[in-house]
Coordinates of C-alpha atoms in Angstrom, one line a residue:
X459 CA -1.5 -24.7 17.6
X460 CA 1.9 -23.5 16.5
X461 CA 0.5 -19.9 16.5
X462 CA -1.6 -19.7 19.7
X463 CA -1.8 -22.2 23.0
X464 CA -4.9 -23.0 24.8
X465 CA -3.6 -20.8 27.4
X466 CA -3.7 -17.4 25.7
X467 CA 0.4 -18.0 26.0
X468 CA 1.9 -17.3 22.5
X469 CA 4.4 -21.4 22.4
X470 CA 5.7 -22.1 19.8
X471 CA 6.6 -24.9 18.5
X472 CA 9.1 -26.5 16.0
X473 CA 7.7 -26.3 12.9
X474 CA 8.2 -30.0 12.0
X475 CA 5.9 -30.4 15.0
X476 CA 2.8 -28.9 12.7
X477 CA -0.1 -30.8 13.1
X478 CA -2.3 -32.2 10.0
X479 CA -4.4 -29.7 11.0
X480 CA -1.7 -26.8 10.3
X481 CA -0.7 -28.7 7.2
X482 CA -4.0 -28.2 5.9
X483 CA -3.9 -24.7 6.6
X484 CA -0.6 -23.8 4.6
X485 CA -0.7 -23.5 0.8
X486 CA 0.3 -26.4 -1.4
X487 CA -2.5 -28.8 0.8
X488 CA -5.3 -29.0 -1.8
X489 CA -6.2 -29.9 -4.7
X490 CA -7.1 -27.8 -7.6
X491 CA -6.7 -27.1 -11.4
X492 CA -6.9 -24.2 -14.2
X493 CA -9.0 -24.4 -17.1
X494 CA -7.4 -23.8 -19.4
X495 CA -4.0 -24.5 -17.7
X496 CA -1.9 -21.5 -16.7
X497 CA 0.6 -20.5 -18.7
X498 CA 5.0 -21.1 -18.1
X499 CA 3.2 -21.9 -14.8
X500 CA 3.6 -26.1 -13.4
X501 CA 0.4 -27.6 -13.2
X502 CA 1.7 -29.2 -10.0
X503 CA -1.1 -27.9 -6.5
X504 CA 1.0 -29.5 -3.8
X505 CA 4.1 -27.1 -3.7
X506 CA 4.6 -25.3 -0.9
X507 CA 7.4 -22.3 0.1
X508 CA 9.8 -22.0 -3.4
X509 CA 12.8 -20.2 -3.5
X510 CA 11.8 -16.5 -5.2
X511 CA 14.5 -17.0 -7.3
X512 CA 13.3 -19.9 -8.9
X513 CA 14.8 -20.0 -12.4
X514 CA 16.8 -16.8 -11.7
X515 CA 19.5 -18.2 -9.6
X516 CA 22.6 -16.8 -12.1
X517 CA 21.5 -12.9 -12.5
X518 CA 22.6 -12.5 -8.7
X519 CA 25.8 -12.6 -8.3
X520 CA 26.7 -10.9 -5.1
X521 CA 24.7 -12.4 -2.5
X522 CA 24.1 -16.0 -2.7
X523 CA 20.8 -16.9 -4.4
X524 CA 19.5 -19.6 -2.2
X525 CA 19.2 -17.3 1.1
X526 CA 17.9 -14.3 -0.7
X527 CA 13.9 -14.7 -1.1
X528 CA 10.8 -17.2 -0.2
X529 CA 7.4 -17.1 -1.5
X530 CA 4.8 -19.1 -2.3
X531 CA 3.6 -20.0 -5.5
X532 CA 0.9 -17.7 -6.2
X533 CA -1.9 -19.8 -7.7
X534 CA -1.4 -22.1 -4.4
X535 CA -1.4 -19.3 -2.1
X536 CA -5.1 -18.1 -3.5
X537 CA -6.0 -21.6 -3.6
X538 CA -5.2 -21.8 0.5
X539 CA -6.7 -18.2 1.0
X540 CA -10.0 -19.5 -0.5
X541 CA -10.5 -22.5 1.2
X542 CA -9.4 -21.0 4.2
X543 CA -12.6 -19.0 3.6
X544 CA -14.7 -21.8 2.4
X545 CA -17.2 -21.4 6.0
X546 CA -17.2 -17.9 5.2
X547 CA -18.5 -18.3 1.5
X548 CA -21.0 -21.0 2.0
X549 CA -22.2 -18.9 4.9
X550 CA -22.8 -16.0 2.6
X551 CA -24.8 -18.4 -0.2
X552 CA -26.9 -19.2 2.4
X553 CA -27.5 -15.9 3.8
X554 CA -28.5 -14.1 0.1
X555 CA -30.5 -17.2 0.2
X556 CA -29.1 -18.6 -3.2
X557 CA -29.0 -22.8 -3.4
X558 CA -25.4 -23.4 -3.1
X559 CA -26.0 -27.2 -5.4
X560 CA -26.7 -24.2 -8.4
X561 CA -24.2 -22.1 -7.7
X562 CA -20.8 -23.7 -9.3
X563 CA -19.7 -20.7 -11.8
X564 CA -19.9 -17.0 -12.1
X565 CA -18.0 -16.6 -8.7
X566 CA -15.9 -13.4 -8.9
X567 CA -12.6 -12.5 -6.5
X568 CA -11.2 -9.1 -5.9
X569 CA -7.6 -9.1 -4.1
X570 CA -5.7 -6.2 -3.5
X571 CA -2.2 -6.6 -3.6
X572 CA 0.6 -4.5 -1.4
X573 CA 4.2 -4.5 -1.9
X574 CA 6.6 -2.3 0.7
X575 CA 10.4 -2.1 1.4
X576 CA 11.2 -2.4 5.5
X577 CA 14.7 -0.2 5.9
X578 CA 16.6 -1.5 9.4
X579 CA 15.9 -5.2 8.9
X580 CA 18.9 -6.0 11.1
X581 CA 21.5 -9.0 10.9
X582 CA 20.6 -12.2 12.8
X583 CA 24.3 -13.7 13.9
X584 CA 22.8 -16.8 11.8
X585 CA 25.5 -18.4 9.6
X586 CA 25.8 -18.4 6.0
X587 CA 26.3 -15.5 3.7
X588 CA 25.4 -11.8 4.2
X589 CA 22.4 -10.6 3.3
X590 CA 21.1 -6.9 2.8
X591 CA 20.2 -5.1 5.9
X592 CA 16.5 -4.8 4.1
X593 CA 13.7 -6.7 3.2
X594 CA 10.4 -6.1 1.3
X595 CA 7.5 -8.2 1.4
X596 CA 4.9 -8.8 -1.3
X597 CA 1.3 -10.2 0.1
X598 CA -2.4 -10.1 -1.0
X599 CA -5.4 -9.7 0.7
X600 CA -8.9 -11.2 -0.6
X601 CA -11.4 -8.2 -0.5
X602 CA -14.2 -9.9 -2.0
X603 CA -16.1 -12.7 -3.3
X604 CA -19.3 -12.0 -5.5
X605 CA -21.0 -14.6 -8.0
X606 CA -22.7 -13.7 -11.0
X607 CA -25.7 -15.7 -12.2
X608 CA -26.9 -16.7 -15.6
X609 CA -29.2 -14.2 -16.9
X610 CA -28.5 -11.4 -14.5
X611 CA -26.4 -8.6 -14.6
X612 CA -25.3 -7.5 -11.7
X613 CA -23.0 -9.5 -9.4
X614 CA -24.3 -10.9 -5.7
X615 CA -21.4 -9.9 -2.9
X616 CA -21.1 -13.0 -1.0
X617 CA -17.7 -12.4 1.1
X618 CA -16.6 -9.0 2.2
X619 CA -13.4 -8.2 4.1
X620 CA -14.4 -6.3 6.9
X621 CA -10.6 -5.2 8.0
X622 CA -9.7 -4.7 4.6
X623 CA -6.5 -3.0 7.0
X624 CA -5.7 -5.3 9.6
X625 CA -2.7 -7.7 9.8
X626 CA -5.1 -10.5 10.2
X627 CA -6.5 -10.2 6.6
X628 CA -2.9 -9.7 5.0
X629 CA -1.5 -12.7 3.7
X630 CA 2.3 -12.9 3.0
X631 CA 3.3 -14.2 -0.3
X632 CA 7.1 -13.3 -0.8
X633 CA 9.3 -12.4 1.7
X634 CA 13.1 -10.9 0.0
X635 CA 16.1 -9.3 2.3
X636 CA 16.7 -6.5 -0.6
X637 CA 16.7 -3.3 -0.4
X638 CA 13.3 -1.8 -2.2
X639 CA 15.6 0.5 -4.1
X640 CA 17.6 -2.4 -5.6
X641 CA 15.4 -2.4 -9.2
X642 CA 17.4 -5.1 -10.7
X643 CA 17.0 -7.7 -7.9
X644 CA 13.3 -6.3 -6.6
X645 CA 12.0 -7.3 -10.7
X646 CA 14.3 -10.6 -10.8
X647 CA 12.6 -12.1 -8.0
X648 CA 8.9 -10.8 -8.5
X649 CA 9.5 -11.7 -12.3
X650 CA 7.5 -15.1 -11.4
X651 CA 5.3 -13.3 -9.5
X652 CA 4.3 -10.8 -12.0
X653 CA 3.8 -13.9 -14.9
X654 CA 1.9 -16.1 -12.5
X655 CA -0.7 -13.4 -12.1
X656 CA -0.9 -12.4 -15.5
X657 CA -1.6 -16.1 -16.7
X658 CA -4.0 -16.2 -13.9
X659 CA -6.0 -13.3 -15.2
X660 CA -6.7 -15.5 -18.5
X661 CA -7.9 -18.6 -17.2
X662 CA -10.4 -19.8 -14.0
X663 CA -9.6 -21.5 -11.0
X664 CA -11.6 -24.8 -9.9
X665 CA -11.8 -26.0 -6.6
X666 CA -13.7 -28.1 -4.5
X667 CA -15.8 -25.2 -2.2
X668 CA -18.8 -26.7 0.2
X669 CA -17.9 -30.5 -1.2
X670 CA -18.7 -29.4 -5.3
X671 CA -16.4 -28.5 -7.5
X672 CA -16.6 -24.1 -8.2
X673 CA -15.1 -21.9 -10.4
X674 CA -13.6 -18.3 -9.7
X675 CA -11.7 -15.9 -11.5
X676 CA -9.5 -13.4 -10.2
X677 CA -8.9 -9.9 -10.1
X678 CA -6.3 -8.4 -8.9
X679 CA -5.7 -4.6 -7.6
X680 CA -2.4 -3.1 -6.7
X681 CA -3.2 -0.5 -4.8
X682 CA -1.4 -1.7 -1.6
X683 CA 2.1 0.7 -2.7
X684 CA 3.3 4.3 -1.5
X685 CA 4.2 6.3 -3.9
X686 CA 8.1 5.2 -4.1
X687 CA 7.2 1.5 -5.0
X688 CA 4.3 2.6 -7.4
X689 CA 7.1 4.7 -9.3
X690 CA 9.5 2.0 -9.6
X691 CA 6.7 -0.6 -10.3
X692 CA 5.3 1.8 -13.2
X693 CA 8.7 2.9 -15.0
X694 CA 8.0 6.6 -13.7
X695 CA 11.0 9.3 -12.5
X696 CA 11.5 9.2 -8.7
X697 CA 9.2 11.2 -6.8
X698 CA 11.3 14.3 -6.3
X699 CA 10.4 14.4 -10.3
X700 CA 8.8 17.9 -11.7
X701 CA 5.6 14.9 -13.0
X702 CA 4.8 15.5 -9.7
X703 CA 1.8 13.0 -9.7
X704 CA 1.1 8.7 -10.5
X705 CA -2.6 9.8 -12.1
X706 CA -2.0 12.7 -13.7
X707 CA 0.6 14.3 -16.0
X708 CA 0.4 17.6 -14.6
X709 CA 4.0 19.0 -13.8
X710 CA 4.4 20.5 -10.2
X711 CA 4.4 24.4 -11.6
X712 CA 0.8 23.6 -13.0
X713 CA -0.5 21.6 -9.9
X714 CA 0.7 24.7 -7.8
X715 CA -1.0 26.6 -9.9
X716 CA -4.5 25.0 -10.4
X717 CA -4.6 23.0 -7.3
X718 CA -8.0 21.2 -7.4
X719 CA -8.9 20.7 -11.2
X720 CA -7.2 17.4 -12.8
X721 CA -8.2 13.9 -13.8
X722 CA -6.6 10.9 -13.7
X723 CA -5.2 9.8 -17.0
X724 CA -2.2 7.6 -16.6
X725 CA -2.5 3.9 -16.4
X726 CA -0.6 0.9 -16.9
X727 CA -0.5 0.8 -20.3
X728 CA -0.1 4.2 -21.6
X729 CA 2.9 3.7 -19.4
X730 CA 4.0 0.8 -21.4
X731 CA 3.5 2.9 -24.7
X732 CA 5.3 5.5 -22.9
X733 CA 8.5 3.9 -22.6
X734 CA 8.4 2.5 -26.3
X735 CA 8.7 6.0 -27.2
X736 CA 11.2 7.3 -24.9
X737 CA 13.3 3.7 -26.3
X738 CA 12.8 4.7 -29.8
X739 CA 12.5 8.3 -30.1
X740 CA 10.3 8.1 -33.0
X741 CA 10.4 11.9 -33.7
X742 CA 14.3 12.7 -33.2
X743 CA 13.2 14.8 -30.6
X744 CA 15.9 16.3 -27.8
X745 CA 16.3 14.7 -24.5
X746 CA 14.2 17.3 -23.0
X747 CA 11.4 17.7 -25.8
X748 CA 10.9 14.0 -25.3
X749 CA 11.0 13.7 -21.5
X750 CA 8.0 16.1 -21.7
X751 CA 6.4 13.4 -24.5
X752 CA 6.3 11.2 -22.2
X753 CA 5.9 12.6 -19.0
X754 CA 8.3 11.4 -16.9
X755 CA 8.1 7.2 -17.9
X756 CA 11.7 6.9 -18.6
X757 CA 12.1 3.2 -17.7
X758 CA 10.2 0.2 -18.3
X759 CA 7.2 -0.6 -16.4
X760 CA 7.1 -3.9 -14.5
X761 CA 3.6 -4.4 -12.9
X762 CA 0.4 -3.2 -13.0
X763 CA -0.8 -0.9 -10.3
X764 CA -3.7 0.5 -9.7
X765 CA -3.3 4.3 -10.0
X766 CA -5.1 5.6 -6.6
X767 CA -3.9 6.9 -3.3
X768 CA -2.0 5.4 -0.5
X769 CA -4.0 6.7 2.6
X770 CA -1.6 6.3 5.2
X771 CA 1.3 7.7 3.5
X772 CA -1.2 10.2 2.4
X773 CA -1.7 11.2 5.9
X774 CA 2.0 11.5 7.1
X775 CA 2.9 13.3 3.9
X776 CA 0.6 15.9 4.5
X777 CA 1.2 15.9 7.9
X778 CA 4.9 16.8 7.2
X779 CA 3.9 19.1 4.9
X780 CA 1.6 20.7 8.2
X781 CA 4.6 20.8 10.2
X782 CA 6.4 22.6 8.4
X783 CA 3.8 25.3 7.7
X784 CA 3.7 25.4 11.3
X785 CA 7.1 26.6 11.4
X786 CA 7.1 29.0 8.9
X787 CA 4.2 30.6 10.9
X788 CA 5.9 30.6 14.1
X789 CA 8.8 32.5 12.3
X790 CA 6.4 34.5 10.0
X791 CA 8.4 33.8 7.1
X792 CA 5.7 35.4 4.9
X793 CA 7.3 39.1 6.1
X794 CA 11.0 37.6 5.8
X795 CA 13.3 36.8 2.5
X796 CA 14.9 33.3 3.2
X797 CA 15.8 33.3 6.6
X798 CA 19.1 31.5 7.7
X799 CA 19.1 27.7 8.8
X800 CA 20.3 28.8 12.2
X801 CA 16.6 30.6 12.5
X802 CA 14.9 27.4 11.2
X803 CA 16.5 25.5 13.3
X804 CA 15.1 27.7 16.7
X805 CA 11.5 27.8 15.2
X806 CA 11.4 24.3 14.7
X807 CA 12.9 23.2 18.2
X808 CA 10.2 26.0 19.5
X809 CA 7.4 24.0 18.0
X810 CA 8.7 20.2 19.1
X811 CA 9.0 22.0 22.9
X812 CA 5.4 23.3 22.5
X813 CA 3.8 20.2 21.2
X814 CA 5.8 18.1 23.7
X815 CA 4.2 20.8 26.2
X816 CA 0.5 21.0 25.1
X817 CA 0.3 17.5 23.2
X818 CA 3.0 15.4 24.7
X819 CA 4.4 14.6 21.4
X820 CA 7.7 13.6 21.3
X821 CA 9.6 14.7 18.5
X822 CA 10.2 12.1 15.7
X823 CA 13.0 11.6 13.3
X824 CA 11.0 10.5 10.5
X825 CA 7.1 10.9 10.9
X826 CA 5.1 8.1 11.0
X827 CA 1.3 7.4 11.5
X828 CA 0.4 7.8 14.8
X829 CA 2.6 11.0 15.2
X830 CA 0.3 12.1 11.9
X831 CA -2.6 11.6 13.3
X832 CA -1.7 13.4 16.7
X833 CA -0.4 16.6 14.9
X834 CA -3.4 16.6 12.1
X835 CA -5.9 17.9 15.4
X836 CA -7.6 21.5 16.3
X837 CA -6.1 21.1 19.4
X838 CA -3.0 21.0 18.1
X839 CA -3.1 24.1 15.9
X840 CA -4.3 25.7 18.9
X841 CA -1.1 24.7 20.7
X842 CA 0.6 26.3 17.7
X843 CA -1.4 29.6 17.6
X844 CA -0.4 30.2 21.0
X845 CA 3.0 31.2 19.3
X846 CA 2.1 32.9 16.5
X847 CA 1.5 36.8 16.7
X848 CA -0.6 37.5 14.3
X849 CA -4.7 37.1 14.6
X850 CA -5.5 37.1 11.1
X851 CA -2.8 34.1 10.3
X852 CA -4.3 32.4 13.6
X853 CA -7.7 32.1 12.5
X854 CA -6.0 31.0 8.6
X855 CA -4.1 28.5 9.9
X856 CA -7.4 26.8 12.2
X857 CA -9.7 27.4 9.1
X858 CA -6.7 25.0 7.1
X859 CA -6.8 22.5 9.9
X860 CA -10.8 22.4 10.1
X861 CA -11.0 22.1 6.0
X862 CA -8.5 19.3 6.4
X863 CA -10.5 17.6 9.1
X864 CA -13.3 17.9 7.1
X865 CA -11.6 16.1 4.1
X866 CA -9.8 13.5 6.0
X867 CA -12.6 11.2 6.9
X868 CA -13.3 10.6 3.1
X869 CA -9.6 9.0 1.9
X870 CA -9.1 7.5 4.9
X871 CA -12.5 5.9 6.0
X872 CA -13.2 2.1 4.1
X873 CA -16.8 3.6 2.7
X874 CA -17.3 6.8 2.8
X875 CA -20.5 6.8 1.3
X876 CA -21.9 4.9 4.3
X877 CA -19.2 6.5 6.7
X878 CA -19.5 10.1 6.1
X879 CA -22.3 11.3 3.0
X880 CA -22.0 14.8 3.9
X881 CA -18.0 14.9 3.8
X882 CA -18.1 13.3 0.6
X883 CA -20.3 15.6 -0.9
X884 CA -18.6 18.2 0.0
X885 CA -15.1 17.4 -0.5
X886 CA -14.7 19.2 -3.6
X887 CA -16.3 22.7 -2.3
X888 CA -13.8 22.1 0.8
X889 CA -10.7 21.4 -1.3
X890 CA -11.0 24.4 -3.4
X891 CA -11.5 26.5 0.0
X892 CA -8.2 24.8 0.9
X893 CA -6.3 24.9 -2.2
X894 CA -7.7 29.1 -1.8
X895 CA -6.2 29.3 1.4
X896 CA -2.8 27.7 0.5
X897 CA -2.5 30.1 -2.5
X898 CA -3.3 33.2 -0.6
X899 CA -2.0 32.9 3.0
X900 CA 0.4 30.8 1.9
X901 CA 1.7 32.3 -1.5
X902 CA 5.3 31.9 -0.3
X903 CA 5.4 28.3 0.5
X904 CA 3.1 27.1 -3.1
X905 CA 4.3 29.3 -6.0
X906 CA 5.2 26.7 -8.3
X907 CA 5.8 24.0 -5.9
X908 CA 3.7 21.5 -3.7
X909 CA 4.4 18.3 -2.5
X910 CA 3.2 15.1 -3.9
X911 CA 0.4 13.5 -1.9
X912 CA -1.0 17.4 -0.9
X913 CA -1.7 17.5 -4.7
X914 CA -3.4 14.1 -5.0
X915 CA -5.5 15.0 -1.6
X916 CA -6.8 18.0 -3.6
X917 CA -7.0 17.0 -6.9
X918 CA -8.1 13.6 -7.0
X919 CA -9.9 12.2 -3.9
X920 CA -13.4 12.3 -5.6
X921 CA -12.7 10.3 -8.6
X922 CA -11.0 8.1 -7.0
X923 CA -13.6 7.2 -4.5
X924 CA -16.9 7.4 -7.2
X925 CA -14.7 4.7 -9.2
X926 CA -13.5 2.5 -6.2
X927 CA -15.9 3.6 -3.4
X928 CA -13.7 3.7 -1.1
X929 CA -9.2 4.7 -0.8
X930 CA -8.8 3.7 2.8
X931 CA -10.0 0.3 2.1
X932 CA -7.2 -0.6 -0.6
X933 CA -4.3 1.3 1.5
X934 CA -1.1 -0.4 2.3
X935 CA -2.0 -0.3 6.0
X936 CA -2.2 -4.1 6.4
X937 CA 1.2 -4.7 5.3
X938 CA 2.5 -2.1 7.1
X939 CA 0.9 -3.9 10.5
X940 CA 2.2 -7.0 8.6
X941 CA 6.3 -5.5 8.4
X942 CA 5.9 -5.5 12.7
X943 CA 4.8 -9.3 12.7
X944 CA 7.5 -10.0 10.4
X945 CA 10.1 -8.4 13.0
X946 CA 8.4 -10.3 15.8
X947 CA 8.4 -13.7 13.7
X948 CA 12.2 -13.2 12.6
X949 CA 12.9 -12.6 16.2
X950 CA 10.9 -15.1 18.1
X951 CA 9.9 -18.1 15.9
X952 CA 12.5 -18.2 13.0
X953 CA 15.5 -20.6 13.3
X954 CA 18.9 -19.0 13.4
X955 CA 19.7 -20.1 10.2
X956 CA 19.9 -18.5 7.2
X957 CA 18.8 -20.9 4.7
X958 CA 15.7 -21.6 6.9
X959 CA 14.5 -18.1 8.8
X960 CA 12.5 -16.9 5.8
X961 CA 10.8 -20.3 5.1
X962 CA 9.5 -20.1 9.0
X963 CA 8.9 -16.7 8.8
X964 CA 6.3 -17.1 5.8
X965 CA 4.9 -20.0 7.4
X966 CA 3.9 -18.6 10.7
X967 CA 3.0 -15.3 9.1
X968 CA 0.7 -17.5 7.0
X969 CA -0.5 -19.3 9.4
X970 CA -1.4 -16.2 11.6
X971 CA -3.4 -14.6 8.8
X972 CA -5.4 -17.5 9.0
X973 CA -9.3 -17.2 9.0
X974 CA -9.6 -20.7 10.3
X975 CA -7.4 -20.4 13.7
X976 CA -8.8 -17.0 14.2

């Protein structure tokens, strides 16, 4: 009742106020225990928000440690998460018809995890010390549930997020005002983080589920990153790097070059041997003979991602990258050597007048989703044919936008094979049309460069999707919804003080996430 009134009315009360019923809700309410017990990790299940610096407070120096982070303890927070599902997994016994009395092991969970800096995070006149302009906020969402019987091989799905993407399903875990960038301070504080999950990966939760005591294990997916955090998570150069891609080593001449043919071969702990190499230099090699040893991994890496695509940032990179092919059409750069910034400059405010005109897009300082997915139309390459002369590059640049609208549907849909079959068959014939097109048409703009996520759209989509089923399922859209809640909590229902704001704001974030008041 903290979260929504009776009346529809969004009143909120004090949080001392919460209710049994609320308490229940939050993490650190029941009782549960690890067999065998986690490691470094307190075998204590009624602990509620911590300070993220537990244990950490004197590496930070320049902003005091106490107002810096809040999180929950990680184990705890699953615990809540589950038996916040509990209806949800009895229901789903019941319906695959299995007697829930025999069914006390096997039970499997898959939670993806998504980790994203908020820039612009601005200063509440609370007292107390300063704290960085930025935040970033780690949470988890639980994508599945399955249980495995004796005897059989296969596991039985018995919970499946439905809105894998929505706020809803996103659960907060640790909220920090730093600034993503910040490595130092971003690894002291999801230190703990990091260790809980790996000692949770070795061992088996037990809980009371349906009034028996059940047993899960975990596994955990971090998939929820864009590119920047995935970087800095995995010890890899900074994306303006010539190891242009997070699967791949390819270097950006070669994925200019062959556009569509790679495989993914980096993972977390090549990464990790990566780094031992570039520490020791085994082989006396020069600074660039070894950079090129180990591709890029030059510091070391702190948590295990998965390597996959982040949709969303997916789309508005290669929307950028549309935009600005747009302009070059409009000014025909492919007849010019570089033109001047001052001609740019004219093409580009052309095109913003003309899509304000035809589309009613307003132009945006940085692009963001929605103004992706407005550009990334066939009616808005027809607005931008309008102004360019030529027929032959008309009907090239429509034939780009078709191929893409084609390809689209399969990273960005949650299962493609049920979603669109024919689109994901085809994806590879369409992406080699498209990577043909850029390297003809567009010779001038891709001779031994192209961006980041234009390469992974080409390149990798399939495998990615025959090992996961699905890339728009596991995107970081959640938390992005997530980062507008946290404005609206920090605003509305935090109080002014510093010390406290993050502790309300994690527990009303919670609490809306929750199944239960739902």
């Amino acid at each position: 009742r903290t979260v929504k009134a009776t009346s529809g009315r969004q009143i909120f009360q004090p949080l001392h106020t919460l209710r049994n019923a609320e308490k229940e809700l939050l993490p650190g309410f029941h009782q549960f225990e690890w067999q065998p017990a986690l490691k470094n990790v307190s075998t204590t299940w009624d602990v509620g928000i911590i300070d993220g610096l537990s244990g950490w407070t004197a590496s930070v120096d320049d902003v005091p440690a106490d107002t810096i982070s809040r999180r929950f303890r990680y184990d705890v927070a699953l615990v809540s998460a589950l038996k916040d599902l509990e209806e949800d997994i009895m229901d789903g016994l019941r319906e695959r018809g299995l007697d829930d009395s025999m069914c006390t092991s096997g039970f499997t969970v898959v939670v993806k995890e998504s980790c994203d800096g908020m820039g612009d995070v601005s200063e509440k006149h609370g007292s107390g010390p300063a704290v960085p302009e930025k935040a970033v906020r780690f949470s988890f969402t639980v994508m599945s549930i399955s249980i495995r019987l004796e005897g059989e091989d296969d596991g039985i799905t018995i919970f499946q997020e439905q809105k894998p993407n929505s706020e809803l399903s996103c659960r907060p875990l640790c909220l920090m005002f730093v600034d993503e960038s910040d490595h130092e301070t971003l690894t002291a504080i999801l230190g703990p983080v990091v260790a809980e999950r790996k000692a949770m990966m070795e061992s088996r939760l037990i809980i009371s589920v349906g009034g028996l005591l059940r047993s899960f294990r975990f596994f955990f997916r971090g998939t929820g990153y864009d590119e920047k955090m995935v970087r800095e998570m995995e010890g890899l150069e900074a994306s303006g790097s010539t190891y242009i891609c997070t699967l791949c080593d390819s270097t950006r001449a070669e994925a200019s070059h062959n556009m569509v043919l790679h495989s993914i071969t980096r993972s977390h702990e090549e990464n990790l041997e990566r780094y031992e190499i570039w520490r020791t230099n085994p082989y006396s090699e020069s600074a660039e003979e070894l950079r090129d040893r180990v591709k890029g991994v030059s510091a070391k890496p702190f948590m295990e991602t998965q390597p996959t695509l982040d949709a969303l940032h997916c789309d508005i990179g290669n929307a950028t990258e549309f935009y600005k092919i747009f302009q070059d059409e409009i000014g025909e750069v492919y007849l010019k050597t570089n033109p001047s910034r001052e001609e740019r400059r004219r093409w580009r405010s052309t095109l913003d007048k003309q899509l304000r005109k035809k589309m009613k897009l307003k132009p945006v300082m940085r692009m963001n989703g929605n103004y992706a997915r407005r550009l990334m139309t066939r009616e808005a390459v027809d607005a931008v044919c309008e102004l360019v002369p030529s027929e032959e590059r008309r009907e090239a640049l429509q034939k780009l936008m078709d191929l893409y609208l084609q390809m689209k549907p399969v990273w960005r849909s949650t299962c493609p094979a049920r979603d669109c079959p024919d689109q994901l068959c085809q994806y590879s014939y369409n992406s080699q049309q498209f990577a043909d097109l850029l390297s003809t048409m567009l010779k001038y703009r891709y001779d031994g460069k192209i961006t980041n996520y234009l390469h992974k759209t080409l390149a990798h989509v399939p495998e990615i999707v025959e090992r996961d089923g699905s890339i728009g399922a596991w995107a970081s859209e959640g938390n992005e919804s997530g980062n507008k809640l946290f404005r609206r909590f920090r605003k509305m229902n935090a109080r002014q003080s510093k010390t406290f704001e993050l502790e309300d704001v994690l527990k009303h974030h919670w609490l809306y996430t929750s199944k239960y008041l739902q």
